Every structure is written in structure tokens, then in C-alpha cells.
Coordinates of C-alpha atoms and ligand atoms in Angstrom, one line a residue:
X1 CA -9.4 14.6 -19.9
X2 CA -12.5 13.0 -18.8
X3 CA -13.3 11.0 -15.7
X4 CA -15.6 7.9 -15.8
X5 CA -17.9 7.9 -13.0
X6 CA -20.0 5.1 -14.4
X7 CA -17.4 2.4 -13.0
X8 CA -17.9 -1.1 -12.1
X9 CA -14.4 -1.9 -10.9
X10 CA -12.1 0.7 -9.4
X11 CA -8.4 0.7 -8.3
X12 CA -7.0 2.7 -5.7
X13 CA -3.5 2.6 -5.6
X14 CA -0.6 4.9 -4.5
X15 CA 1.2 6.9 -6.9
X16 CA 4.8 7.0 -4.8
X17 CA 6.2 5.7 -1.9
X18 CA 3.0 4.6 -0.1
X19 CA 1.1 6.3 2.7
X20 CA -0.3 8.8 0.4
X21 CA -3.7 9.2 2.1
X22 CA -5.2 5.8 0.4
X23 CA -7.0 4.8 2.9
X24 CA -9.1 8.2 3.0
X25 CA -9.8 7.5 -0.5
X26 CA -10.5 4.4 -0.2
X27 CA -13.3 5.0 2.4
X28 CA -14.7 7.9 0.3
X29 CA -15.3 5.3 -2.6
X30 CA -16.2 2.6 -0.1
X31 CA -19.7 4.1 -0.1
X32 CA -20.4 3.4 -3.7
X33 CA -19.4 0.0 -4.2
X34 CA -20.4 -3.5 -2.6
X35 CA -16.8 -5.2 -2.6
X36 CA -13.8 -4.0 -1.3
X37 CA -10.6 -6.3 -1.7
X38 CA -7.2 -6.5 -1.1
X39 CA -4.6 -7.8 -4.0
X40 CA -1.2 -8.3 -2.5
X41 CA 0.8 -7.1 0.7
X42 CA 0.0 -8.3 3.8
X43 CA -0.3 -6.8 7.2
X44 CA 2.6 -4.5 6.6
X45 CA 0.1 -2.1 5.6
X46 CA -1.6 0.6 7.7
X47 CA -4.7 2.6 8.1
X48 CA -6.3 4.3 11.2
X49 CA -10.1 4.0 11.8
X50 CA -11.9 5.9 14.2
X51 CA -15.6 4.9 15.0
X52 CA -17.9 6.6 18.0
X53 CA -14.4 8.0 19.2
X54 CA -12.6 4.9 19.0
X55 CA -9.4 4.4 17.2
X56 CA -8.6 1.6 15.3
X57 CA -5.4 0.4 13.7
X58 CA -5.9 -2.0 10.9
X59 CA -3.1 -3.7 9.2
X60 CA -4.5 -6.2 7.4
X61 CA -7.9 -5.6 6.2
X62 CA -8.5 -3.4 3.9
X63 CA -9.9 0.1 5.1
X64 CA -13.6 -0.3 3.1
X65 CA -14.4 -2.4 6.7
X66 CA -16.2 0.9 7.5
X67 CA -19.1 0.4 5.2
X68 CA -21.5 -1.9 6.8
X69 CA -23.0 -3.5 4.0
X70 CA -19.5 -4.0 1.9
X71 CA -18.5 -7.7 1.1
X72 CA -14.3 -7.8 2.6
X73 CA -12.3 -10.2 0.5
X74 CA -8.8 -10.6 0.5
X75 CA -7.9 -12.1 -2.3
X76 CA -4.7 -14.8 -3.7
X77 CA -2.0 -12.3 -3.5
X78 CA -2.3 -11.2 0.2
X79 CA -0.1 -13.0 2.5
X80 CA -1.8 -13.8 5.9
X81 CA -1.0 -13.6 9.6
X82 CA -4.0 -15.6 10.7
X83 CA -3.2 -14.6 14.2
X84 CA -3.5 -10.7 13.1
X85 CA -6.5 -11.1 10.9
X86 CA -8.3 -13.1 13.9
X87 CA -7.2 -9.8 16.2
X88 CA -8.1 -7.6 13.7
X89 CA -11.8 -9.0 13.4
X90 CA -12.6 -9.5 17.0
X91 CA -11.4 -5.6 17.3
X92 CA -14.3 -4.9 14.6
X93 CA -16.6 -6.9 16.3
X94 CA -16.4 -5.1 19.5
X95 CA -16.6 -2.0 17.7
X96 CA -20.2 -3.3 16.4
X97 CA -18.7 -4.5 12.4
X98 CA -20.1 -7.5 11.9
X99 CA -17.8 -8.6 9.0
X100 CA -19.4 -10.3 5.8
X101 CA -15.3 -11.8 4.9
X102 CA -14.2 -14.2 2.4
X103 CA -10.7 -15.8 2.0
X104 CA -8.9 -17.0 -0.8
X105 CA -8.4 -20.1 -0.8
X106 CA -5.1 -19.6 -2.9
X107 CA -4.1 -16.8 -0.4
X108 CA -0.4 -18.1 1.5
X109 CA -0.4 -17.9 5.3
X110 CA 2.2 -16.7 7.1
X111 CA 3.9 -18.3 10.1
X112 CA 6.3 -17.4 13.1
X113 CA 9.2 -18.9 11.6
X114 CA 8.8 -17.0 8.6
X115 CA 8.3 -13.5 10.7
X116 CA 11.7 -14.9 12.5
X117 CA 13.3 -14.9 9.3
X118 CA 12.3 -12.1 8.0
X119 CA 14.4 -10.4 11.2
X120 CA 17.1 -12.3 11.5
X121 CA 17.9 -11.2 8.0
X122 CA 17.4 -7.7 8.7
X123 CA 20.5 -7.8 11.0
X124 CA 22.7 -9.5 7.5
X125 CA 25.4 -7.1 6.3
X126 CA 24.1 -7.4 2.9
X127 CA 20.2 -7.0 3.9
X128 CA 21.8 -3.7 5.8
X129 CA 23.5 -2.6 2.8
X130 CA 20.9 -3.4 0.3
X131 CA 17.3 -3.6 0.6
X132 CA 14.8 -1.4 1.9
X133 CA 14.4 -1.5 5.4
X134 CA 11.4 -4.6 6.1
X135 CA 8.5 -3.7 8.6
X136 CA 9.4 -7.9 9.7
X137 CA 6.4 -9.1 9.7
X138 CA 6.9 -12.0 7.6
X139 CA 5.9 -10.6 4.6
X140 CA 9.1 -11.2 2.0
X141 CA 9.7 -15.0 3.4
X142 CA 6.6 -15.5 3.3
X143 CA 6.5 -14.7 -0.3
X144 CA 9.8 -16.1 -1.3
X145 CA 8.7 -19.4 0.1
X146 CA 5.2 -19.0 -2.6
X147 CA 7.9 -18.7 -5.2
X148 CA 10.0 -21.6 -3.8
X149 CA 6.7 -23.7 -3.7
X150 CA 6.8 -24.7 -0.2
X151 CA 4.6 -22.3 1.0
X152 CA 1.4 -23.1 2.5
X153 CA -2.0 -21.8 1.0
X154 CA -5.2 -21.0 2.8
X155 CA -6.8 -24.0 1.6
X156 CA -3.6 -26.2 2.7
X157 CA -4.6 -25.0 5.9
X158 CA -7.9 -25.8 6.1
X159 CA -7.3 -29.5 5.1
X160 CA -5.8 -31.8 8.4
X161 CA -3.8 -33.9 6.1
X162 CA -2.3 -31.4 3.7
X163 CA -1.7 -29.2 6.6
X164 CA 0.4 -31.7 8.4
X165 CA 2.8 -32.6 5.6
X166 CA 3.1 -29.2 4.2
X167 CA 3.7 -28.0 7.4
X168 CA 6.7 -30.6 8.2
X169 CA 8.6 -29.5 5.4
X170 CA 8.6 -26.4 5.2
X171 CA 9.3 -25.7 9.2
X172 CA 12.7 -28.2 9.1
X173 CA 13.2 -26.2 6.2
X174 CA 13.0 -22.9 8.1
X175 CA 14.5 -23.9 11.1
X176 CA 17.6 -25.1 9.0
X177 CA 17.9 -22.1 7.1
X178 CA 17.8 -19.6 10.1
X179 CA 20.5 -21.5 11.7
X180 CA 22.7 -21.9 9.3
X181 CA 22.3 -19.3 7.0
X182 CA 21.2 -16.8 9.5
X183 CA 23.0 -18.0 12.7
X184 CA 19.8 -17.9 14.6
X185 CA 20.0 -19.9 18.3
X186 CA 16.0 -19.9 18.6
X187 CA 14.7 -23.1 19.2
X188 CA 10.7 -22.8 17.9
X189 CA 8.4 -24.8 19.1
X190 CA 6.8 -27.0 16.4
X191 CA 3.9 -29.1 18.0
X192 CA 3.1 -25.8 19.8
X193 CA 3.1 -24.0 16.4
X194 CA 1.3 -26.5 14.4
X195 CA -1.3 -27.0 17.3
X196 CA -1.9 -22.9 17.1
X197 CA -2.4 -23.1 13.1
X198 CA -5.0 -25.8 13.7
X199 CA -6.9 -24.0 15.5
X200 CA -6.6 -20.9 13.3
X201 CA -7.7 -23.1 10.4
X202 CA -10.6 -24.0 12.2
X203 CA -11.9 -20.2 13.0
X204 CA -11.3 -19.0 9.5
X205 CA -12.4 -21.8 7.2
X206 CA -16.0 -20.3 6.8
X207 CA -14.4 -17.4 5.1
X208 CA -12.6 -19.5 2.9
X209 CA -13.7 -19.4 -0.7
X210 CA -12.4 -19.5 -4.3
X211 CA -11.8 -15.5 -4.5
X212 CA -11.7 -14.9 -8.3
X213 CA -15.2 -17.0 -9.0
X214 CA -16.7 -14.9 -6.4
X215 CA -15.5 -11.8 -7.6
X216 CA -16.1 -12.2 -11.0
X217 CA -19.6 -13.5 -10.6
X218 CA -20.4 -10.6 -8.7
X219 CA -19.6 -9.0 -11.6
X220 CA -21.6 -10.7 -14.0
X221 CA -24.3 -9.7 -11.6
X222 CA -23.6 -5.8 -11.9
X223 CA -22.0 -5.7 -8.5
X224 CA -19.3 -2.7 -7.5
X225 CA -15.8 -3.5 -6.9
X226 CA -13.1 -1.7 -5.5
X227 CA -9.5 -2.8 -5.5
X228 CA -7.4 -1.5 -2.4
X229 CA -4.0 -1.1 -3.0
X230 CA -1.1 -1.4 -0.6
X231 CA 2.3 0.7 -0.3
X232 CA 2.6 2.6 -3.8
X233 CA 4.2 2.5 -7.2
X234 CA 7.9 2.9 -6.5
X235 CA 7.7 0.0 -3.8
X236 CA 6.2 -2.2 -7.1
X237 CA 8.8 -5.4 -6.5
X238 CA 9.5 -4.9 -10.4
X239 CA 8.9 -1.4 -11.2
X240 CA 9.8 0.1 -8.1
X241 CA 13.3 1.3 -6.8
X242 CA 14.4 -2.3 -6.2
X243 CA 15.8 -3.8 -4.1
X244 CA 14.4 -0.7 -1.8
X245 CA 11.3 -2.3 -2.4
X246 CA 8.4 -4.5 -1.3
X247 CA 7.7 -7.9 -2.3
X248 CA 4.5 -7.7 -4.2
X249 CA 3.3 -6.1 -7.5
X250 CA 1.6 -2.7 -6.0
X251 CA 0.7 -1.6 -9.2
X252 CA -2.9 -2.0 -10.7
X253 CA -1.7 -5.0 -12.9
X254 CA -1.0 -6.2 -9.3
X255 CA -5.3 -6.8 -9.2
X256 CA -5.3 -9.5 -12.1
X257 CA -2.9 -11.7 -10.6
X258 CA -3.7 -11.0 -7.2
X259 CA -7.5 -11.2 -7.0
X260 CA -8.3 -13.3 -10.9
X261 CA -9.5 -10.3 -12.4
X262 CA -9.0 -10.2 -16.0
X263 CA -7.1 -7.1 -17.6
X264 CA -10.4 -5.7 -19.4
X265 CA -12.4 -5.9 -16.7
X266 CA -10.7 -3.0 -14.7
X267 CA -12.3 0.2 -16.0
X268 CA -10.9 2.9 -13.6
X269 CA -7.9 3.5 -11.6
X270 CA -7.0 6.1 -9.3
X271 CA -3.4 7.7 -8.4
X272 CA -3.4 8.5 -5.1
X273 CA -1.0 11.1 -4.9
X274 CA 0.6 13.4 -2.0
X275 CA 1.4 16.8 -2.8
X276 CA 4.6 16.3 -1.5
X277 CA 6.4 12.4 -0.6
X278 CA 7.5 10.7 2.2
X279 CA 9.1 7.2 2.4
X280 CA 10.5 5.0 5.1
X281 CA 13.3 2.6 4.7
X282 CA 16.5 3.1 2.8
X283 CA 18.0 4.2 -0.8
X284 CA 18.3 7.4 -2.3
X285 CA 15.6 10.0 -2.8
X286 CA 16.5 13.0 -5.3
X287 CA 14.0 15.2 -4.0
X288 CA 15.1 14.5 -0.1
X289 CA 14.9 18.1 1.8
X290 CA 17.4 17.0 4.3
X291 CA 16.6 20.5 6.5
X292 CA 14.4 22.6 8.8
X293 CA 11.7 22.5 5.7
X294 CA 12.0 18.8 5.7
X295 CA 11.0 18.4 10.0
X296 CA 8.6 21.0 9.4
X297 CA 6.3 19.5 6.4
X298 CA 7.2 15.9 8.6
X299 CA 5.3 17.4 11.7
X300 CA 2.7 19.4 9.6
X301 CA 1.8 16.1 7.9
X302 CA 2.1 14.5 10.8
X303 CA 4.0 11.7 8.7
X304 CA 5.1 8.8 11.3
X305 CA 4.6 5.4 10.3
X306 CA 0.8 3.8 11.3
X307 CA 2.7 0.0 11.6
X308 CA 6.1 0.9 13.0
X309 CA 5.9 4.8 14.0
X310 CA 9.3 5.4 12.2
X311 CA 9.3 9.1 10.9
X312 CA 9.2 9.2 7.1
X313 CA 11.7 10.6 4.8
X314 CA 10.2 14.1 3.4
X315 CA 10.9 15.6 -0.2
X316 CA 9.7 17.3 -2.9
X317 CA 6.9 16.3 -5.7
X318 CA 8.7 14.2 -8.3
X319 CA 7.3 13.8 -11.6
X320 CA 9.5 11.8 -13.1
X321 CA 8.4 9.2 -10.8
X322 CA 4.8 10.4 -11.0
X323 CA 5.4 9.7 -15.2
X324 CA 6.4 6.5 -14.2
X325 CA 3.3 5.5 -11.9
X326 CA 1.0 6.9 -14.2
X327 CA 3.1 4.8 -17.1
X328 CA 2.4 1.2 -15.4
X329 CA -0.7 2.2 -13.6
X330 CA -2.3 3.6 -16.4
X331 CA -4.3 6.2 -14.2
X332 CA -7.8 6.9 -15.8
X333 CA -7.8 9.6 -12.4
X334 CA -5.8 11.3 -9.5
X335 CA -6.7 11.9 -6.2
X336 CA -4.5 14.9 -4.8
X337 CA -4.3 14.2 -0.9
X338 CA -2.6 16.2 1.7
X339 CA -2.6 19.8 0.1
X340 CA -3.5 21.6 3.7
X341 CA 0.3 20.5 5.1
X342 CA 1.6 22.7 2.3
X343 CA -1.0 25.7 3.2
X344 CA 1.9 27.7 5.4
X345 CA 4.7 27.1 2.9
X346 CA 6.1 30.6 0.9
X347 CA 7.4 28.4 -2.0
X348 CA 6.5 25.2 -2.9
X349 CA 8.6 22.9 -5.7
X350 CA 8.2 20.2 -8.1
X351 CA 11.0 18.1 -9.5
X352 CA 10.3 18.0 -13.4
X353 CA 13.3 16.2 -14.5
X354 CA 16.5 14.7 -13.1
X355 CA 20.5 16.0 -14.2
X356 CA 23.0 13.4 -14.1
X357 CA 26.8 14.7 -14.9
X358 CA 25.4 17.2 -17.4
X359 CA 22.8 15.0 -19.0
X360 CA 19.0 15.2 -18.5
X361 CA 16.8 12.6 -17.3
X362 CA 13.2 12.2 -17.8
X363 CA 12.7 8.9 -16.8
X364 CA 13.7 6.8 -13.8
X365 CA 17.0 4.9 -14.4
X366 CA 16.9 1.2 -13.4
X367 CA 20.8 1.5 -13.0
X368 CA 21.0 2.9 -9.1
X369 CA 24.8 4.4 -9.6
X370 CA 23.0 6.0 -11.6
X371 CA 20.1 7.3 -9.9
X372 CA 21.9 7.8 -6.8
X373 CA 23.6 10.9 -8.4
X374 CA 20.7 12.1 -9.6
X375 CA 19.7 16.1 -9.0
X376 CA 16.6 17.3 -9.2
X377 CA 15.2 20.3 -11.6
X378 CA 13.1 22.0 -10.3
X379 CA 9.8 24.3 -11.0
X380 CA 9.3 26.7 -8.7
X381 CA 5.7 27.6 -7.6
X382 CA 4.1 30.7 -5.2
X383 CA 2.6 29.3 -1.9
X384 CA -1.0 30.1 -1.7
X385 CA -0.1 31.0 1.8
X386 CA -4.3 30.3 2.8
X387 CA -5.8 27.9 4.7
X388 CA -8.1 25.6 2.7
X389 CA -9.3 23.2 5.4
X390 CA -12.6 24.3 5.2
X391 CA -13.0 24.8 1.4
X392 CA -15.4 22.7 -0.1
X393 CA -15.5 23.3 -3.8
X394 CA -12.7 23.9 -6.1
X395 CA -13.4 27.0 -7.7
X396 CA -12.9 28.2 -4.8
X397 CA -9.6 26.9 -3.6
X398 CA -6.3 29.6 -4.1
X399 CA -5.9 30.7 -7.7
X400 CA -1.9 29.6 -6.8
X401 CA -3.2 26.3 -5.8
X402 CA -5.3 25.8 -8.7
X403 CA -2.2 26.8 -11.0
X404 CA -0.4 24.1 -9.2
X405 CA -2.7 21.2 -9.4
X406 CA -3.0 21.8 -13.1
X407 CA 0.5 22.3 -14.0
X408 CA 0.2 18.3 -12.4
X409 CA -2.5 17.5 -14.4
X410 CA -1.7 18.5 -17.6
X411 CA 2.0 17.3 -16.9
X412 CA 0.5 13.9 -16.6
X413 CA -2.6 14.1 -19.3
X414 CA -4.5 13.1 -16.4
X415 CA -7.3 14.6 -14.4
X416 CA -7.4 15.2 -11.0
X417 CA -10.8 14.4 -9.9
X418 CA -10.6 14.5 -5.5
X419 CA -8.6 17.3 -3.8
X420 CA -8.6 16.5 0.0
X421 CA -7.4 19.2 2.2
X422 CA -7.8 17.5 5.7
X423 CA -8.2 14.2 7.2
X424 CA -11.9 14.4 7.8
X425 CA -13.9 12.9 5.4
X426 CA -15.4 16.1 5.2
X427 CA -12.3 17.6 4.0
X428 CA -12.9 16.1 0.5
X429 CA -13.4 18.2 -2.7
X430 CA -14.7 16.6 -6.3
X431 CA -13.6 18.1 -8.7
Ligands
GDP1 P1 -2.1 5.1 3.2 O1 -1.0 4.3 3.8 O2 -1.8 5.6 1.8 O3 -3.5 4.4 3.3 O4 -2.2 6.4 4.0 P2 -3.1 6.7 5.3 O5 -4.5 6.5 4.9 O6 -2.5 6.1 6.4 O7 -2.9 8.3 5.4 C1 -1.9 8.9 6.1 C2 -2.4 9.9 7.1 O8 -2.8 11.0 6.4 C3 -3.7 9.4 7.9 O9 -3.5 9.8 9.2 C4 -4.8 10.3 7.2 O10 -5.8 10.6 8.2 C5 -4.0 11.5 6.8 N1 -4.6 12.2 5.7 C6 -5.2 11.7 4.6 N2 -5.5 12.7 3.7 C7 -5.2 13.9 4.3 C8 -5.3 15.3 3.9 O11 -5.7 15.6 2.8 N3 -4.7 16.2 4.8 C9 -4.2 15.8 6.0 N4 -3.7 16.8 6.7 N5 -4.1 14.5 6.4 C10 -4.6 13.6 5.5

């Protein structure tokens, strides 16, 4: 099991429900490369910065912002609130980033009807009953309407006349569907919206630019790029628990179509992956600790959403899932975040396999009566019961620990290259 640290491209994506600690990877990478760029999602994403004692919530951008001299893109497959990017880079300015930013220009915006939408639907007895709870920021309407073809692209935008006739359509469009199908009384304002988007157009066209050219020249000219992911493999809209899912391809395929990167040229990809998982939003999860142990790892972990502040679903490592990430990601690397919350813990458990009525599962079933009576089997494992904030190599890290993260790795036939046992960026071990 080697790992390649003579990369051009990297992916960083997460392993398993999302919020697995990507953006601390992200920004221990962020030093080595020149491009960081978002592929898909939009602002439903979330990463906390904090600069010279400042905090800063990002949603949108991707977290490689930190590193002065790295080129931010995001790429075709994001979908953008210009009003949230625009806050989002006057909040770096003041905090002294001077952003060098480009735009696709294929990138679809997203608009307040579409954000309307997207919770007016949230209150539908089916959308209750089905799909995974939305953070409603626009994010699925806005990406149903790109599959509709009425959507509006960044470089639609940009252009007066375009704008004006795309933007027609699809807002009588919008405003019939969310009062008939969705029974909403809002009246929007059109000439108030449309004026707004005009003047967005007009502080962002300098950044717009034809994404995959400029990426893939950069790598003609030996440039570094890393690929941020968004949300994690089970939240992949076709590989993913669906419909408890997001609406864009979070897996590393996710970077061909998203950014115009072709397949070959991707030569490393990291799992990010928590020793334990968390998830928000609905559907069943085997491993769910539904008790004391469950609030405890929740607080330890501190695991509240960065965009919403909901408190996360806790369970147990799955690797039947994990097979599964590691199946479509194809990781070349993990990185192994949060193993300080489990420092305290007597026992700690991995879920190797799943038992339905007698049979046993090794892979994830599409079929969800299926999967919803799924039990976990489980391999039991000693806590190290020692702190390992402060460790800083690996050899020196608990014996039990070390047993633990290579039952993982040889589980998957993939190394585990970065332990991180704290926030800090300090708190990082290479293995
Ligand atoms: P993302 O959604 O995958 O990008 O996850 P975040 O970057 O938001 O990480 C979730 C939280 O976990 C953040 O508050 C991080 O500071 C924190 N975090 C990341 N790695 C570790 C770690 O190894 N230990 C602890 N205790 N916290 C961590």
C-alpha cells in the first residue's frame, strides 16, 4: 500500500455522511498546491476559518482561501448564490484575503425563487416523508432547473440580453409552480429581483472565465491542483442513500464533470474519514447509537451543523459503507480525522457487515426496506483510554489505536496516510 506524494492533482472528498473534518484537510494540502476548486454543491456546505482571532464561516468557497497565493475557482458544477459569494468575499477582504477568483462560466446561479422553492417543498407531505432533510438554500431547484434546461448559467448572466429572456421564463415558470404546485401566497418581486441580478452580474463578471481551459492549462504548465469536495459519499445523488441525499455527484468522478477534468488526469484521491459518523437529515442509519454514548461522542466532537447548527446523528464506524466510498472513489489514500473525540471511550466498535433476517450483507442494498432492517455486526475494539492531542508522530500514538487504524486499513487495501487528533492544524500526524 503505497502513497503517491508526487501528485499533480488531488481530491479530497468525504468518505461518509459529510462533515468529516474536510476542510482541515483541505487546508493542510492547500499549502502544496496553486489551485484549489470546488466541483459541485453549492453554499450548503460549511467550513470555519479563523484568522488573527477572527472567525469565519464560509459556505461557499472552498476552504483553500487561507493560502494567499492559491488561485480559487469554482468550477461548472457548483451552483451559485451570487449574493452569498459577494458576502463571502467582502468578509475575506476585510480579513486582509485579497482573492485571485475565477468563475465558470457554465456554473448555474441561483435565485430567490428557487431558495423559495426549495422550502415550500420542504413543508410537502411527500418531501417530509422521503427525502433527506434540505439545508433550503436553493440548492436542489436550482439543479433541477439545469436538468430542465431553464436554468441560468454564469455566462447568461453576464450578457444583458440573454439575461433578460432567460430570466423571464424561468421566474413565470417558478412563480407558477410554487403556487400551484406548492400552494405558496408569496408574491416576488420580479423587476426588483432582476434589477439585483444585474448588478450582481456586473461585480462578478471579471471572475468569469471558461473553468476547464484554465484548469487544464495550468496543468500543462506543471501547476498543483486540488479538488475540494463537498458533503461525502453516501450523500452522492446516485451512489448515496437516495433519496436521503444531495443533489450533486460528491464522489471524485464528481471532478470530471464538474470542473472538465479528464478521468486520467486525477492521480490521487483522499477519503476523508471520521473515526466514528455523524449525519443530519433523515433515513435510517444501522450504526445509530440512539443513547447516552450517542450525546456524549455528539458533545465530545462537538458535532452541530457549521450552516444550520442542527445536532448530527452519531453512530458507529461502518465499513460496509466505507467499502462502498472507497469502491466509487477509488481512494489512492485516507485521512483518519477526529480520533481525540474517541480518546475517553472504554470500547470502541466498527460495523463490519450488515444481518438482514438471517442473511449477511456486505454491501449497501439500493432497496431501502431493505436497508432499513438492517443490523450491524460488529467488531469490538479496546479504547486506548490516552489522550493523543499532543502526539505528533505515529509510532507513538496508543498500540490499541494503532491496532485500530490498521484493522481499517487493511480492511480497505488502503493506506492511511494523515491521522489528525485535534482541530489545530498542529494536531496533524503523517504517517
Ligand atoms: P467538513 O464539512 O468535512 O469540511 O468538516 P469540517 O471541516 O467542518 O470539520 C468539522 C469540525 O471538526 C470542525 O470544527 C473542525 O475544526 C473539527 N475537526 C477537524 N478535525 C478534527 C480532529 O481531528 N479532532 C477534533 N476534535 N476536531 C476536528
Amino acid at each position: 500500500m503505497e502513497i503517491n506524494n508526487q501528485w499533480q492533482t488531488v481530491v479530497i472528498v468525504g468518505a461518509q455522511w459529510g462533515d468529516e473534518g474536510k476542510g482541515k484537510v483541505t487546508d493542510y494540502y492547500g499549502y502544496q498546491t496553486d489551485f484549489v476548486v470546488r466541483f459541485q454543491g453549492g453554499n450548503n456546505a460549511g467550513h470555519t476559518i479563523v484568522h488573527e482571532g477572527k472567525t469565519y464561516k464560509l459556505h461557499l468557497l472552498p476552504s483553500g482561501v487561507l493560502h494567499k497565493n492559491n488561485h480559487v475557482v469554482l468550477a461548472n458544477g457548483v451552483v451559485i448564490d451570487p449574493r452569498i459569494l459577494l458576502e463571502e468575499l467582502a468578509k475575506l477582504k476585510e480579513a486582509g484575503f485579497e482573492l485571485q477568483l475565477s468563475i465558470s462560466d457554465r456554473a448555474h446561479v441561483i435565485f430567490p425563487f428557487q431558495v423559495l422553492m426549495d422550502s415550500a417543498s420542504e413543508s410537502t407531505e411527500t418531501a417530509n416523508k422521503f427525502s433527506a432533510l434540505s439545508t433550503q438554500r436553493g440548492i436542489w431547484p436550482t439543479y433541477s432547473d439545469k436538468a430542465a434546461r431553464v436554468g441560468i448559467r454564469m455566462i447568461d448572466l453576464i450578457n444583458p440580453s440573454i439575461f433578460n429572456e432567460k430570466f423571464d421564463l424561468l421566474f413565470e415558470l417558478q412563480q407558477k409552480k410554487l403556487s400551484l404546485i406548492y400552494g405558496s401566497e408569496v408574491q416576488l418581486d420580479k423587476e426588483k429581483i432582476r434589477a439585483e441580478y444585474v448588478r450582481y452580474a456586473d461585480l462578478l463578471r471579471p471572475f468569469v472565465a471558461n473553468v476547464s481551459v484554465l484548469l487544464n492549462n495550468a496543468l500543462d504548465n506543471k501547476s498543483k491542483i486540488l479538488f475540494e469536495g463537498a458533503q461525502g459519499a453516501m450523500l452522492d445523488i446516485d451512489h448515496g442513500l437516495y433519496p436521503y441525499t444531495t443533489s450533486s455527484n460528491t464522489t471524485s468522478g464528481g471532478v470530471c464533470t464538474g470542473a472538465g477534468i479528464a478521468p486520467q488526469k486525477i492521480e490521487k484521491v483522499i477519503g476523508v474519514v471520521k473515526a466514528y459518523i455523524s449525519r443530519v437529515g433523515g433515513g435510517y442509519l444501522p450504526t445509530e447509537l440512539h443513547d447516552a454514548l450517542g450525546s456524549e461522542i455528539r458533545e465530545l466532537g462537538g458535532e452541530y451543523g457549521t450552516t444550520t447548527g442542527r445536532a448530527r446523528r452519531i453512530g458507529w464506524l461502518d465499513m460496509v459503507q466505507l467499502r462502498m466510498a472507497n469502491r466509487i472513489n477509488g481512494f489512492t489514500s485516507m485521512a483518519m480525522t477526529k480520533i481525540d473525540v474517541l480518546d475517553t471511550l472504554d470500547e470502541i466498535k466498527i460495523c463490519t457487515a450488515y444481518r438482514y433476517k438471517g442473511t449477511i450483507l456486505h454491501e449497501v442494498p439500493a432497496d431501502l426496506s431493505v436497508y432499513n432492517e438492517c443490523e450491524p455486526i460488529y467488531e469490538v475494539f479496546p479504547g486506548w483510554l490516552t489522550s493523543t492531542g499532543h502526539v505528533k508522530t505515529y509510532g507513538e500514538l496508543p498500540e490499541k489505536l494503532r491496532n485500530y487504524l490498521e484493522y481499517i486499513e487493511s480492511s480497505l487495501h488502503v493506506p492511511i496516510e494523515l491521522v489528525s487528533v485535534g482541530p489545530d492544524r498542529l494536531a496533524t500526524i503523517l504517517k
